[in-house]
Amino acid sequence: MIVFALPGNEELTKKIAGHLKAEKGEATIRQFPDGESYVQIHSEVKDKCVVMVCTLHEPDAKLLPLYFLSKTAKELGAACTCLVAPYLAYMRQDKQFNPGEGITSTYFAELISGFAETLTTVDPHLHRRSSLSEIYTVPNKLIHAASHISKWVSDNIEKPVFIGPDGESEQWVSQVAEEAGAPFTVLEKVRHGDRDVEVSVPDVAKYKDHTPVLVDDIISTARTMIETVGHLKKAGMHPPVCVGVHAVFAGSAYADLKNAGVQQVVTCNTIPHESNQIDLSDILAKEINQLMKHHA
Ligand code: R5P
């Protein structure tokens, strides 16, 4: 096995390769002055399983270098090319919301399945689909961050009450709360537009002496979290801790959330960000290894 970092993924790749005791691949991946991508592999990849670590936040610019790396490795005799995308993009575009729209999660899955022989990812946004295999045709492994999040909260937060901002989040929040042995409640969310979100809060009065811990899979514009924080404040709760699996943080979202009256913002290291405090490299390495064994 040889593990390559696509640009921006160096830190996580180093940790994963360390856990796997695997060789780290050397490659030059850069842009020509005209914006086209250049890929050159320096390491020997013949007959090896090439693992490509590439989180797919802001995916459009990442896809071609990734595709070229995979094709080059195969050209050089790699036994297989396996994608580790801790954050998998386009999962939220899983239906036609308005006439004329494409179901881009399917098209994206077709593209990836065309050049990666396996896929490992963390908590993909499975909402209207029950499994990744409905759209990805390659063997895949889906990792849950719940245990790592529970551990972090248990180690760092006194008397937590977990709060999910919407029905979709119940799957994460309930598991995290159960593992931490703490209560949880889930709110109801209505999204009116990209940056227009409304949230209703159930009776939280009985948790007034707890620390609210908001948990969601993705923090993108942060409107969902900010709206929830506002309601908790009105309900007289302590300032919450916000935990997201994937630190997407579009535009000024991170600053907006930090200024919304929260205690702290914490994320997993699926997308490199200063809020990363929960390291998933051990579970990623373990599952990559398992998937490879089955695939070999
Ligand atoms: C969507 O349903 C997800 O689970 C998140 O709640 C959502 O992506 C968060 O988006 P934003 O930060 O833009 O409100």
Coordinates of C-alpha atoms and ligand atoms in Angstrom, one line a residue, residues 92 125 127 165-166 168-169 172 189 191 194-195 197 216-226 249-250 253, ligand 1:
R92 CA -27.2 17.0 -0.5
H125 CA -25.1 13.2 4.0
H127 CA -30.8 11.7 3.7
P165 CA -30.9 21.1 14.8
D166 CA -33.3 19.0 12.6
E168 CA -32.0 14.5 9.8
S169 CA -29.5 15.1 12.6
W172 CA -25.9 11.3 14.7
K189 CA -36.0 23.0 10.9
R191 CA -35.1 25.9 5.2
D194 CA -29.6 28.9 1.0
R195 CA -29.1 31.3 3.9
V197 CA -33.3 28.8 8.0
D216 CA -24.6 18.3 13.0
D217 CA -22.9 16.5 10.2
I218 CA -22.1 19.6 8.1
I219 CA -21.6 23.3 9.0
S220 CA -21.8 25.1 5.7
T221 CA -23.3 28.6 5.9
A222 CA -23.8 28.0 9.7
R223 CA -27.3 29.4 9.4
T224 CA -28.7 26.1 11.0
M225 CA -26.4 26.4 14.0
I226 CA -26.8 30.2 14.4
F249 CA -17.7 26.9 6.6
A250 CA -18.7 28.8 3.4
A253 CA -19.7 31.3 8.3
Ligands
R5P1 C1 -28.5 19.4 6.2 O1 -29.6 19.0 6.2 C2 -27.3 19.2 7.0 O2 -27.5 18.1 7.9 C3 -26.9 20.4 7.8 O3 -27.9 20.7 8.8 C4 -26.8 21.6 6.8 O4 -26.0 21.2 5.7 C5 -26.2 22.8 7.5 O5 -26.1 23.8 6.5 P1 -25.9 25.3 6.9 O6 -24.7 25.4 7.8 O7 -25.7 26.0 5.6 O8 -27.1 25.8 7.7

